[in-house]
Amino acid sequence: MSALPSVSAKSQPAAAGAYDVVVVGAGFAGMYMLHRLRRQGLSARVYEQGGDVGGTWYWNRYPGARCDVESMQYSYSFDDELQQQWDWSERYAPQPEILKYAQHVADRFDLRGDIQFETRVDRAEFDEIANTWSVTTSDGRTVTAQYVVLATGCLSNAKMPDIKGLGDFKGKVYHTGHWPHEEVDFTGLRVGVIGTGSSGIQSVPVIAEQASHLTVFQRTANFSIPARNAELTPGEREAFRANYPEIRRIAREEMRNGIVQEVPDRGALDDGENERRAKFESRWSKGGLTFMGVYNNLAFDKAAYDTAAGFVRDKIAEIVEDPQTAKLLQPNDHPIGSKRICIDTDFFATFNRPNVTLVDIKSDPIRQILPHAVRTSAREIEVDALVLATGFDAMTGSVAKIDIRGRNGQTLNQKWAEGPKTYLGLMSAGFPNLFIVTGPGSPSVLSNMIVSIEQHVEWITDCIAWMRDRDLAAIEAGRDAEDRWVAHVNEVAHSTLYPQANSWYMGANVPGKPQIFMPYIGGVGVYRQICNDVAAKGYEGFATTAAEPPQKRAAS
Ligand code: N01
């Protein structure tokens, strides 16, 4: 890559510690937000608890971590030179390469000067007279800002399992979502992996190659499709680059999940058994998330999803040599796709290795972690290291860690006690000038995250520009608009099979968390249009406050 000149200088606050915008998080959302704000001539301060940019890709360094959206699509589209010049090496980029890309973007746009690393935002309090936020960080400082943008990520609050004795374990314990920066070498060690979601499924085959013995503790079997990862050829890269404007437009406007792929015009039952099997077979050979796009009704129709689920279960039985292990690995308690489908490289085949054992902890639960072993109801399994692939307090977990106080001192946690409430996933009533990037109630985790991040960052920065043009001091989601949106998100979710699974989409993986389907499942194209229409109608459903005099408050 050629070194490019920076395009923006460090932003200057109007007064010491007074910014136009405070951004929380320097992952892909926070970085692009900072870039856009600077382009608008605004002063911004970004706080990031990690030691560098990258968010998810800074923390999730576990063996085998890679993206499940193709690299040529899982990348920023806002700068054509960037997308034309960056060379992705593989169909699905590995974590180190995605992190390198994030670091490159930070260098290229000279972002780091406005980012304070290793600093958490602990508290944010809205001043109803000044219409500003007062933001306190983990270094004990307090700054003010007219706007706060939560770019905290949807899967950034790693969830430790509540297992008796975990603290007594004498070996090393790793969480996939909080992996150490130095290399972890499992050579010669007996390793236990707890959890078989995407992180477990990606890491198990790689750990199995190093460990003397690997025990996989599985509570729920998961559907997984082979990634068929491969190096990208120059021709493949060129095909994307030549058509990028159109590919990006289709991803944004026409696709449900922000990933360009063939759109099926048939349901699974429109084909006879042989034809259907041939189509599943062809998608299985192609690999990746497009498996679920082979028919248009797999998420809606039980008879249709049964055909896809049956196909995957048959594949597992073909791959896994021991019939008992194969049976345990076959998911049977949720519709395929209702939990995030996993993409793997040799996950099922790994159980054919002599050094790998599967323990079904549904029938034989973990009772306790001992200093050198995991004790289940039936046995004791000695391990030297433990890998917790136990997931995240998703979508709301990182927001909940911040003490956010809006109008009348109400905290966001109080307001969201029964589940997150937002208008468009962007703002929550009672919390003026507080924006959320890819918040609950927006397509977020059901989409190509970068497509959704770019849409939100652009919508939010356009909204701030609109406010400034009109000399407005505050904007806030209206309660009626919010109630209607929450009801709509819920209604759309319940027209699908998604709510039938105990998934993190529902908050079901965190004891005590309200069970509400959090992302908006209506599709990114539809959602973008709704957001654009709201903006075009003068931010319909939002209330604004004039800067001066205060009595000129107008409700839109
Ligand atoms: O987490 P998960 P993840 N005792 O919640 C089990 C994204 N991602 O980190 O299903 C025993 O999916 C739990 O069991 P169960 C992607 O969106 C993407 O794997 O609750 N087991 C489950 O098996 C993904 O969906 C990529 O019964 C316990 C596992 O731990 C999301 O992140 C890669 C337990 C957790 O699975 C989260 O994935 C990685 C306990 N106490 C992640 N608690 C890409 O490819 C939990 N489990 C881009």
Coordinates of C-alpha atoms and ligand atoms in Angstrom, one line a residue:
M1 CA 0.0 0.0 0.0
S2 CA 1.3 3.4 -0.8
A3 CA 1.5 5.9 2.1
L4 CA -1.1 8.6 1.6
P5 CA -1.2 12.0 3.1
S6 CA -3.6 12.6 5.9
V7 CA -6.9 14.2 5.0
S8 CA -7.8 15.8 8.2
A9 CA -6.0 17.4 11.1
K10 CA -6.7 16.8 14.8
S11 CA -10.0 18.5 15.7
Q12 CA -9.9 21.5 18.0
P13 CA -12.4 21.8 20.8
A14 CA -14.0 25.2 21.3
A15 CA -12.7 25.3 24.9
A16 CA -10.6 22.9 26.9
G17 CA -12.6 19.8 27.5
A18 CA -15.6 21.0 25.5
Y19 CA -16.3 19.1 22.3
D20 CA -19.0 19.0 19.8
V21 CA -19.2 15.3 20.0
V22 CA -17.8 12.5 22.2
V23 CA -17.7 9.1 20.6
V24 CA -17.4 6.0 22.7
G25 CA -15.4 3.2 20.9
A26 CA -12.9 3.2 18.1
G27 CA -14.0 0.1 16.2
F28 CA -15.2 0.4 12.6
A29 CA -18.1 2.6 13.8
G30 CA -16.1 5.0 15.9
M31 CA -13.4 5.4 13.3
Y32 CA -15.8 6.3 10.5
M33 CA -17.8 8.6 12.8
L34 CA -14.6 10.5 13.8
H35 CA -13.7 10.9 10.1
R36 CA -17.1 12.2 9.1
L37 CA -17.3 14.6 12.1
R38 CA -13.9 16.1 11.2
R39 CA -15.0 16.5 7.6
Q40 CA -17.9 18.6 8.9
G41 CA -15.4 20.8 10.9
L42 CA -16.6 19.5 14.3
S43 CA -14.5 18.8 17.3
A44 CA -14.6 15.2 18.5
R45 CA -13.0 13.1 21.2
V46 CA -13.1 9.3 20.9
Y47 CA -12.6 7.1 24.0
E48 CA -11.5 3.6 23.5
Q49 CA -10.9 1.0 26.2
G50 CA -8.5 -1.0 24.0
G51 CA -4.9 -0.1 23.3
D52 CA -5.6 0.5 19.6
V53 CA -8.4 0.8 17.0
G54 CA -10.3 -2.2 15.6
G55 CA -13.0 -3.0 18.2
T56 CA -14.2 -6.6 17.7
W57 CA -11.1 -7.3 15.7
Y58 CA -8.8 -5.9 18.4
W59 CA -10.3 -8.2 21.1
N60 CA -11.3 -11.4 19.3
R61 CA -7.8 -12.8 18.6
Y62 CA -8.6 -16.4 19.2
P63 CA -7.1 -19.1 16.9
G64 CA -9.1 -19.3 13.7
A65 CA -10.9 -16.0 14.1
R66 CA -12.0 -14.7 10.8
C67 CA -15.0 -12.9 9.3
D68 CA -18.0 -14.8 7.9
V69 CA -18.7 -12.0 5.4
E70 CA -16.5 -12.0 2.4
S71 CA -13.6 -9.6 2.7
M72 CA -14.4 -7.7 -0.5
Q73 CA -17.8 -6.8 1.0
Y74 CA -16.7 -6.6 4.7
S75 CA -14.9 -3.3 4.2
Y76 CA -15.6 0.4 4.1
S77 CA -17.1 1.8 1.0
F78 CA -16.9 5.5 1.8
D79 CA -13.6 6.1 0.2
D80 CA -13.1 4.8 -3.3
E81 CA -9.3 5.0 -3.2
L82 CA -9.3 2.9 -0.1
Q83 CA -11.4 0.2 -1.6
Q84 CA -9.5 0.2 -4.8
Q85 CA -6.1 0.1 -3.1
W86 CA -6.5 -2.3 -0.2
D87 CA -5.6 -5.9 -1.1
W88 CA -7.5 -8.6 0.8
S89 CA -5.7 -11.8 0.7
E90 CA -8.5 -14.4 1.3
R91 CA -12.1 -14.8 0.6
Y92 CA -12.7 -14.5 4.4
A93 CA -10.0 -12.4 6.0
P94 CA -8.4 -13.7 9.1
Q95 CA -8.5 -11.5 12.2
P96 CA -4.9 -10.2 12.0
E97 CA -5.6 -8.9 8.5
I98 CA -8.9 -7.2 9.4
L99 CA -7.1 -5.5 12.4
K100 CA -4.3 -4.4 10.0
Y101 CA -6.9 -2.9 7.8
A102 CA -8.5 -1.0 10.7
Q103 CA -5.0 0.3 11.6
H104 CA -4.3 1.3 8.1
V105 CA -7.6 3.3 8.0
A106 CA -6.6 5.0 11.2
D107 CA -3.2 5.9 9.7
R108 CA -4.5 6.9 6.3
F109 CA -7.1 9.3 7.8
D110 CA -4.8 10.3 10.6
L111 CA -7.4 9.4 13.2
R112 CA -5.4 8.5 16.3
G113 CA -4.8 12.1 17.4
D114 CA -8.4 12.4 18.4
I115 CA -8.7 9.0 20.1
Q116 CA -7.8 8.4 23.7
F117 CA -6.9 4.7 24.1
E118 CA -7.1 2.6 27.2
T119 CA -9.8 4.8 28.5
R120 CA -13.4 3.8 29.3
V121 CA -16.4 6.1 29.4
D122 CA -17.9 5.4 32.9
R123 CA -20.6 8.0 33.0
A124 CA -22.5 10.4 30.8
E125 CA -25.1 12.8 32.2
F126 CA -27.3 15.1 30.3
D127 CA -27.6 18.7 31.4
E128 CA -31.1 19.8 30.5
I129 CA -30.4 23.5 30.8
A130 CA -27.2 23.6 28.6
N131 CA -28.4 20.7 26.4
T132 CA -25.0 19.1 26.7
W133 CA -23.6 15.9 28.0
S134 CA -21.1 15.7 30.7
V135 CA -18.9 12.6 30.2
T136 CA -16.6 11.1 32.8
T137 CA -13.9 8.7 31.9
S138 CA -11.9 6.0 33.7
D139 CA -8.9 8.4 34.1
G140 CA -11.1 10.5 36.3
R141 CA -11.6 13.4 33.9
T142 CA -14.9 15.0 32.8
V143 CA -15.5 16.7 29.5
T144 CA -18.6 18.1 27.9
A145 CA -20.1 17.6 24.5
Q146 CA -23.3 18.6 22.7
Y147 CA -23.6 15.1 21.3
V148 CA -22.6 11.6 22.5
V149 CA -22.3 8.8 20.0
L150 CA -22.2 5.2 21.4
A151 CA -20.1 3.2 18.9
T152 CA -19.7 0.5 21.5
G153 CA -20.3 -2.5 19.2
C154 CA -22.9 -5.2 19.4
L155 CA -20.7 -8.1 20.6
S156 CA -18.1 -6.4 22.8
N157 CA -19.0 -7.4 26.3
A158 CA -17.6 -10.9 26.7
K159 CA -19.7 -13.1 29.0
M160 CA -17.9 -15.2 31.5
P161 CA -19.9 -18.4 32.4
D162 CA -21.1 -18.7 36.0
I163 CA -19.4 -22.1 36.7
K164 CA -18.6 -23.1 40.3
G165 CA -14.8 -23.2 40.9
L166 CA -13.7 -21.3 37.8
G167 CA -11.6 -19.0 39.9
D168 CA -9.8 -22.0 41.5
F169 CA -8.5 -23.4 38.2
K170 CA -4.7 -23.5 38.2
G171 CA -4.1 -23.5 34.5
K172 CA -4.6 -20.6 32.1
V173 CA -8.2 -19.5 31.3
Y174 CA -8.9 -17.6 28.1
H175 CA -12.1 -16.0 26.8
T176 CA -12.3 -16.0 23.0
G177 CA -13.7 -12.4 23.1
H178 CA -10.8 -11.2 25.2
W179 CA -7.9 -13.1 23.9
P180 CA -4.3 -12.1 24.9
H181 CA -2.1 -10.1 22.6
E182 CA 0.9 -12.4 23.0
E183 CA 0.8 -15.7 21.1
V184 CA -0.9 -18.6 23.0
D185 CA 0.7 -21.9 22.4
F186 CA -1.3 -25.0 23.3
T187 CA 1.4 -27.5 22.2
G188 CA 1.4 -30.5 24.4
L189 CA -1.4 -29.3 26.6
R190 CA -4.8 -30.8 27.5
V191 CA -7.3 -28.1 26.5
G192 CA -11.0 -27.8 27.3
V193 CA -13.1 -25.5 25.1
I194 CA -16.5 -24.6 26.5
G195 CA -19.1 -23.4 24.0
T196 CA -19.8 -24.2 20.4
G197 CA -21.1 -21.0 18.9
S198 CA -19.2 -19.2 16.1
S199 CA -16.1 -18.6 18.2
G200 CA -15.9 -22.2 19.5
I201 CA -16.5 -23.6 16.0
Q202 CA -13.8 -21.5 14.5
S203 CA -11.2 -22.1 17.2
V204 CA -11.7 -25.8 17.8
P205 CA -10.1 -27.1 14.6
V206 CA -7.0 -24.9 15.1
I207 CA -6.6 -25.7 18.8
A208 CA -7.0 -29.4 18.0
E209 CA -3.9 -29.2 15.8
Q210 CA -1.8 -28.0 18.8
A211 CA -3.2 -29.6 21.9
S212 CA -2.2 -33.0 23.1
H213 CA -5.8 -33.5 23.8
L214 CA -8.9 -31.3 23.2
T215 CA -12.2 -31.8 25.0
V216 CA -15.1 -29.8 23.6
F217 CA -17.9 -29.1 26.1
Q218 CA -21.1 -28.6 24.0
R219 CA -24.4 -27.6 25.6
T220 CA -26.2 -26.9 22.3
A221 CA -25.3 -28.3 18.9
N222 CA -25.1 -25.6 16.2
F223 CA -25.7 -25.5 12.5
S224 CA -22.5 -24.8 10.7
I225 CA -21.7 -24.5 7.0
P226 CA -18.2 -24.9 5.5
A227 CA -16.5 -21.6 4.7
R228 CA -14.5 -22.9 1.7
N229 CA -12.1 -20.2 2.4
A230 CA -9.4 -19.7 -0.2
E231 CA -6.9 -17.1 -1.4
L232 CA -8.5 -14.4 -3.5
T233 CA -7.1 -14.3 -7.0
P234 CA -6.2 -10.9 -8.7
G235 CA -9.0 -11.6 -11.1
E236 CA -11.5 -12.0 -8.3
R237 CA -10.4 -8.8 -6.6
E238 CA -10.5 -7.0 -10.0
A239 CA -14.1 -8.2 -10.6
F240 CA -15.2 -6.5 -7.4
R241 CA -13.2 -3.4 -7.9
A242 CA -14.4 -2.8 -11.4
N243 CA -18.0 -3.0 -10.2
Y244 CA -17.7 -1.6 -6.7
P245 CA -20.1 1.3 -7.1
E246 CA -22.9 -1.0 -8.2
I247 CA -22.0 -3.8 -5.8
R248 CA -22.1 -1.4 -2.9
R249 CA -25.4 0.2 -4.0
I250 CA -27.1 -3.2 -4.3
A251 CA -25.7 -4.2 -0.8
R252 CA -27.1 -1.0 0.7
E253 CA -30.4 -0.8 -1.1
E254 CA -31.6 -4.1 -2.3
M255 CA -30.3 -6.8 0.0
R256 CA -31.9 -7.9 3.3
N257 CA -28.5 -8.5 5.0
G258 CA -26.3 -6.0 3.1
I259 CA -24.4 -8.7 1.4
V260 CA -24.6 -9.0 -2.4
Q261 CA -25.7 -12.5 -3.3
E262 CA -28.2 -14.3 -5.6
V263 CA -31.7 -13.6 -4.6
P264 CA -33.8 -16.7 -4.6
D265 CA -37.2 -16.6 -6.4
R266 CA -38.4 -19.9 -5.1
G267 CA -39.3 -21.5 -1.8
A268 CA -37.8 -24.8 -0.7
L269 CA -41.1 -26.7 -1.4
D270 CA -41.4 -25.4 -4.9
D271 CA -38.7 -27.9 -5.9
G272 CA -38.9 -31.7 -5.8
E273 CA -36.7 -33.6 -3.4
N274 CA -33.9 -34.3 -5.9
E275 CA -33.7 -30.8 -7.2
R276 CA -33.8 -29.3 -3.7
R277 CA -31.0 -31.6 -2.6
A278 CA -28.9 -30.7 -5.6
K279 CA -29.4 -27.0 -4.8
F280 CA -28.4 -27.5 -1.2
E281 CA -25.4 -29.6 -2.3
S282 CA -24.3 -26.8 -4.7
R283 CA -24.5 -24.2 -1.9
W284 CA -22.7 -26.5 0.5
S285 CA -19.9 -26.9 -2.0
K286 CA -19.7 -23.1 -2.5
G287 CA -19.7 -22.6 1.2
G288 CA -20.5 -19.6 3.4
L289 CA -23.6 -17.7 4.5
T290 CA -25.2 -17.9 1.1
F291 CA -26.3 -21.4 2.1
M292 CA -29.4 -19.8 3.7
G293 CA -30.1 -17.8 0.6
V294 CA -30.8 -20.8 -1.6
Y295 CA -34.6 -20.5 -1.0
N296 CA -36.7 -17.5 0.0
N297 CA -38.6 -19.1 2.8
L298 CA -36.1 -20.8 5.1
A299 CA -36.6 -18.3 7.8
F300 CA -40.3 -18.2 7.6
D301 CA -41.7 -21.7 6.9
K302 CA -41.2 -24.7 9.2
A303 CA -41.6 -27.2 6.4
A304 CA -39.0 -25.3 4.4
Y305 CA -36.4 -24.9 7.1
D306 CA -36.8 -28.6 8.0
T307 CA -35.5 -29.5 4.6
A308 CA -32.4 -27.3 5.0
A309 CA -31.9 -28.5 8.6
G310 CA -32.2 -32.1 7.5
F311 CA -29.7 -31.6 4.8
V312 CA -27.1 -30.2 7.2
R313 CA -27.8 -33.0 9.8
D314 CA -27.2 -35.6 7.0
K315 CA -23.9 -33.8 6.1
I316 CA -22.8 -34.0 9.8
A317 CA -23.6 -37.7 9.8
E318 CA -21.5 -38.2 6.6
I319 CA -18.5 -36.3 8.0
V320 CA -18.3 -37.5 11.6
E321 CA -17.2 -41.1 11.7
D322 CA -18.4 -42.0 15.2
P323 CA -22.2 -42.2 15.0
Q324 CA -22.8 -41.3 18.6
T325 CA -20.6 -38.2 18.3
A326 CA -22.3 -37.3 15.0
K327 CA -25.7 -37.5 16.7
L328 CA -24.6 -35.2 19.4
L329 CA -23.3 -32.7 16.9
Q330 CA -26.6 -32.6 15.0
P331 CA -28.7 -29.6 16.1
N332 CA -32.3 -30.4 16.8
D333 CA -33.6 -27.8 19.2
H334 CA -33.9 -24.7 17.0
P335 CA -34.8 -23.8 13.4
I336 CA -31.7 -23.5 11.2
G337 CA -30.7 -19.8 11.0
S338 CA -32.7 -18.7 14.0
K339 CA -29.4 -18.6 15.9
R340 CA -26.6 -17.0 13.9
I341 CA -25.5 -19.7 11.5
C342 CA -21.8 -20.6 11.9
I343 CA -19.2 -20.8 9.1
D344 CA -16.4 -23.2 9.7
T345 CA -13.2 -24.8 8.4
D346 CA -13.2 -28.5 9.3
F347 CA -15.2 -28.2 12.5
F348 CA -17.1 -31.5 12.2
A349 CA -14.1 -33.4 10.7
T350 CA -12.1 -32.3 13.8
F351 CA -14.1 -34.8 15.8
N352 CA -12.5 -37.7 13.8
R353 CA -9.1 -36.8 15.3
P354 CA -7.9 -39.2 17.9
N355 CA -7.0 -36.3 20.2
V356 CA -10.5 -34.7 20.3
T357 CA -13.4 -35.7 22.5
L358 CA -16.9 -34.2 22.6
V359 CA -18.7 -34.0 25.9
D360 CA -22.4 -33.3 25.8
I361 CA -23.0 -31.1 28.8
K362 CA -26.7 -31.0 28.3
S363 CA -27.0 -34.6 29.4
D364 CA -23.9 -34.5 31.6
P365 CA -23.6 -30.9 32.9
I366 CA -20.5 -29.3 34.2
R367 CA -20.8 -29.3 38.0
Q368 CA -17.5 -27.6 39.0
I369 CA -14.1 -26.5 37.7
L370 CA -11.4 -28.1 39.9
P371 CA -7.8 -26.8 40.0
H372 CA -6.8 -29.2 37.2
A373 CA -10.0 -30.6 35.8
V374 CA -13.5 -30.1 34.8
R375 CA -16.0 -32.1 36.8
T376 CA -19.3 -33.1 35.1
S377 CA -22.0 -35.1 36.7
A378 CA -20.5 -38.3 35.4
R379 CA -16.8 -37.8 35.3
E380 CA -13.7 -35.7 35.8
I381 CA -11.7 -34.5 32.8
E382 CA -8.2 -33.3 33.4
V383 CA -7.2 -30.1 31.5
D384 CA -4.2 -27.8 31.6
A385 CA -6.0 -24.8 29.9
L386 CA -9.5 -23.7 29.4
V387 CA -11.0 -21.7 26.5
L388 CA -14.3 -20.1 27.2
A389 CA -16.1 -19.6 23.9
T390 CA -19.2 -18.6 25.8
G391 CA -20.2 -15.5 23.9
F392 CA -21.3 -12.0 24.8
D393 CA -23.9 -9.9 26.6
A394 CA -24.9 -8.8 23.1
M395 CA -26.3 -5.5 21.8
T396 CA -27.0 -3.9 25.1
G397 CA -24.2 -5.2 27.3
S398 CA -21.6 -2.6 26.6
V399 CA -24.1 0.3 26.7
A400 CA -25.3 -1.0 30.1
K401 CA -21.8 -0.8 31.6
I402 CA -21.9 3.0 31.2
D403 CA -23.9 5.0 33.7
I404 CA -26.0 7.0 31.3
R405 CA -28.4 9.6 32.8
G406 CA -30.9 11.4 30.6
R407 CA -33.8 13.7 31.4
N408 CA -34.9 13.8 35.0
G409 CA -31.9 11.8 36.0
Q410 CA -33.4 8.6 34.5
T411 CA -30.7 6.0 33.7
L412 CA -30.7 4.2 30.4
N413 CA -30.5 0.9 32.3
Q414 CA -33.7 1.9 34.2
K415 CA -35.5 2.7 31.0
W416 CA -34.3 -0.5 29.3
A417 CA -35.0 -2.7 32.3
E418 CA -37.8 -4.5 30.4
G419 CA -35.7 -4.6 27.2
P420 CA -34.1 -2.0 24.9
K421 CA -36.4 0.7 23.6
T422 CA -35.3 2.9 20.7
Y423 CA -36.6 4.8 17.8
L424 CA -35.0 3.3 14.7
G425 CA -32.2 1.8 16.8
L426 CA -30.7 5.3 16.7
M427 CA -32.0 7.1 19.8
S428 CA -34.0 6.5 22.9
A429 CA -36.6 8.9 24.2
G430 CA -35.5 10.8 27.3
F431 CA -31.9 10.8 26.2
P432 CA -31.5 13.8 23.9
N433 CA -28.4 14.2 21.6
L434 CA -27.4 10.6 22.4
F435 CA -27.0 8.5 19.3
I436 CA -26.3 4.7 19.1
V437 CA -24.6 3.2 16.1
T438 CA -26.2 -0.1 15.1
G439 CA -28.3 -0.1 18.3
P440 CA -31.0 -2.5 19.2
G441 CA -34.0 -2.0 16.9
S442 CA -31.7 -1.6 13.8
P443 CA -30.6 -4.4 11.4
S444 CA -27.1 -4.4 13.0
V445 CA -26.1 -8.0 13.7
L446 CA -28.4 -9.4 11.1
S447 CA -26.5 -7.6 8.4
N448 CA -23.0 -6.9 7.0
M449 CA -22.0 -4.8 10.0
I450 CA -19.9 -2.4 7.9
V451 CA -22.9 -1.6 5.6
S452 CA -25.0 -0.9 8.7
I453 CA -22.3 1.1 10.4
E454 CA -21.8 3.4 7.4
Q455 CA -25.5 4.0 7.0
H456 CA -25.9 5.0 10.7
V457 CA -22.8 7.1 10.8
E458 CA -23.9 9.0 7.7
W459 CA -27.5 9.4 9.0
I460 CA -26.2 10.7 12.4
T461 CA -23.7 13.1 10.9
D462 CA -26.3 14.4 8.4
C463 CA -28.7 14.9 11.3
I464 CA -26.1 16.8 13.3
A465 CA -25.4 19.0 10.2
W466 CA -29.1 19.6 9.8
M467 CA -29.3 20.6 13.5
R468 CA -26.4 23.0 13.1
D469 CA -27.9 24.6 10.0
R470 CA -31.0 25.4 12.0
D471 CA -29.2 26.4 15.1
L472 CA -30.9 23.6 17.1
A473 CA -29.6 22.6 20.5
A474 CA -31.1 19.2 21.0
I475 CA -32.9 16.3 19.2
E476 CA -34.7 13.5 20.9
A477 CA -36.8 10.5 19.9
G478 CA -40.5 11.1 20.5
R479 CA -42.1 8.5 22.8
D480 CA -45.0 7.7 20.4
A481 CA -42.6 7.2 17.5
E482 CA -40.4 5.0 19.7
D483 CA -43.4 2.9 20.9
R484 CA -44.5 2.4 17.3
W485 CA -41.0 1.4 16.2
V486 CA -40.6 -1.1 19.1
A487 CA -43.9 -2.7 18.2
H488 CA -42.9 -2.8 14.6
V489 CA -39.6 -4.5 15.3
N490 CA -41.3 -7.0 17.5
E491 CA -44.1 -7.7 14.9
V492 CA -41.6 -8.3 12.1
A493 CA -39.5 -10.6 14.3
H494 CA -42.5 -12.7 15.2
S495 CA -43.4 -13.2 11.6
T496 CA -40.2 -15.2 11.3
L497 CA -38.9 -18.3 13.1
Y498 CA -36.1 -16.4 14.8
P499 CA -37.7 -15.9 18.2
Q500 CA -38.1 -19.6 18.6
A501 CA -34.4 -20.1 19.5
N502 CA -32.8 -19.3 22.8
S503 CA -30.3 -17.1 21.1
W504 CA -28.3 -14.0 22.0
Y505 CA -30.5 -12.1 19.6
M506 CA -33.2 -12.6 22.2
G507 CA -30.9 -12.0 25.2
A508 CA -31.6 -15.6 26.2
N509 CA -27.9 -16.3 26.8
V510 CA -27.7 -13.9 29.8
P511 CA -29.6 -15.0 32.9
G512 CA -32.1 -12.4 34.0
K513 CA -31.9 -10.4 30.7
P514 CA -35.3 -9.6 29.3
Q515 CA -36.1 -11.8 26.3
I516 CA -36.9 -9.5 23.4
F517 CA -35.8 -9.9 19.8
M518 CA -33.3 -7.0 19.6
P519 CA -32.2 -6.5 16.0
Y520 CA -34.6 -5.3 13.3
I521 CA -35.2 -8.1 10.8
G522 CA -37.0 -6.1 8.1
G523 CA -33.9 -5.9 6.0
V524 CA -31.2 -3.2 5.5
G525 CA -32.7 -1.9 2.2
V526 CA -36.1 -1.4 3.7
Y527 CA -34.7 0.0 6.9
R528 CA -32.5 2.5 5.1
Q529 CA -35.5 3.8 3.2
I530 CA -37.4 4.3 6.4
C531 CA -34.5 6.2 8.0
N532 CA -34.1 8.4 4.8
D533 CA -37.8 9.1 4.8
V534 CA -37.8 10.2 8.4
A535 CA -34.9 12.5 7.7
A536 CA -36.5 13.9 4.5
K537 CA -39.6 14.8 6.6
G538 CA -37.6 17.0 8.9
Y539 CA -36.7 14.1 11.3
E540 CA -40.3 13.0 11.7
G541 CA -40.9 11.4 15.1
F542 CA -38.1 13.3 16.7
A543 CA -38.5 16.5 18.8
T544 CA -36.0 19.3 18.5
T545 CA -35.1 22.2 20.9
A546 CA -34.0 25.5 19.6
A547 CA -30.7 26.9 20.8
E548 CA -32.0 30.3 21.7
P549 CA -34.3 31.3 23.2
P550 CA -35.4 28.1 25.0
Q551 CA -39.1 28.8 24.6
K552 CA -38.8 28.3 20.9
R553 CA -39.1 24.6 21.4
A554 CA -40.8 22.9 18.5
A555 CA -42.0 19.4 18.2
S556 CA -41.8 17.9 14.8
Ligands
N01_1 O1 -21.0 -16.9 21.2 P1 -22.4 -17.7 21.2 P2 -19.8 -16.8 20.1 N1 -21.8 -23.4 30.1 O2 -23.2 -17.0 22.2 C1 -22.1 -21.8 25.3 C2 -20.3 -13.3 16.2 N2 -19.1 -14.0 15.8 O3 -18.7 -16.0 20.7 O4 -26.0 -22.3 23.0 C3 -21.7 -24.0 28.9 O5 -22.9 -17.8 19.8 C4 -23.4 -21.6 24.5 O6 -24.3 -22.7 24.7 P3 -25.8 -22.5 24.5 C5 -21.5 -14.1 15.6 O7 -22.5 -13.1 15.3 C6 -18.8 -14.0 14.5 O8 -19.5 -18.1 19.6 O9 -26.2 -21.2 25.2 N3 -21.8 -23.5 27.7 C7 -22.8 -21.6 23.1 O10 -22.5 -22.8 22.6 C8 -21.8 -15.0 16.7 O11 -23.1 -15.5 16.7 C9 -17.7 -14.7 14.0 O12 -26.4 -23.7 25.1 C10 -22.1 -22.2 27.7 C11 -21.5 -20.8 23.3 O13 -21.2 -21.0 24.6 C12 -21.5 -14.1 17.9 O14 -20.4 -13.4 17.6 C13 -16.9 -15.4 14.8 C14 -22.2 -21.4 28.8 C15 -21.7 -19.3 23.0 O15 -22.0 -19.1 21.7 C16 -21.3 -14.8 19.2 O16 -20.5 -16.0 19.0 C17 -17.2 -15.4 16.2 C18 -22.1 -22.1 30.1 N4 -22.3 -21.4 31.2 C19 -18.3 -14.7 16.6 N5 -22.5 -20.1 28.5 C20 -17.5 -14.6 12.6 O17 -17.3 -15.5 11.9 C21 -22.5 -20.1 27.1 N6 -22.2 -21.4 26.6 C22 -17.6 -13.2 12.0

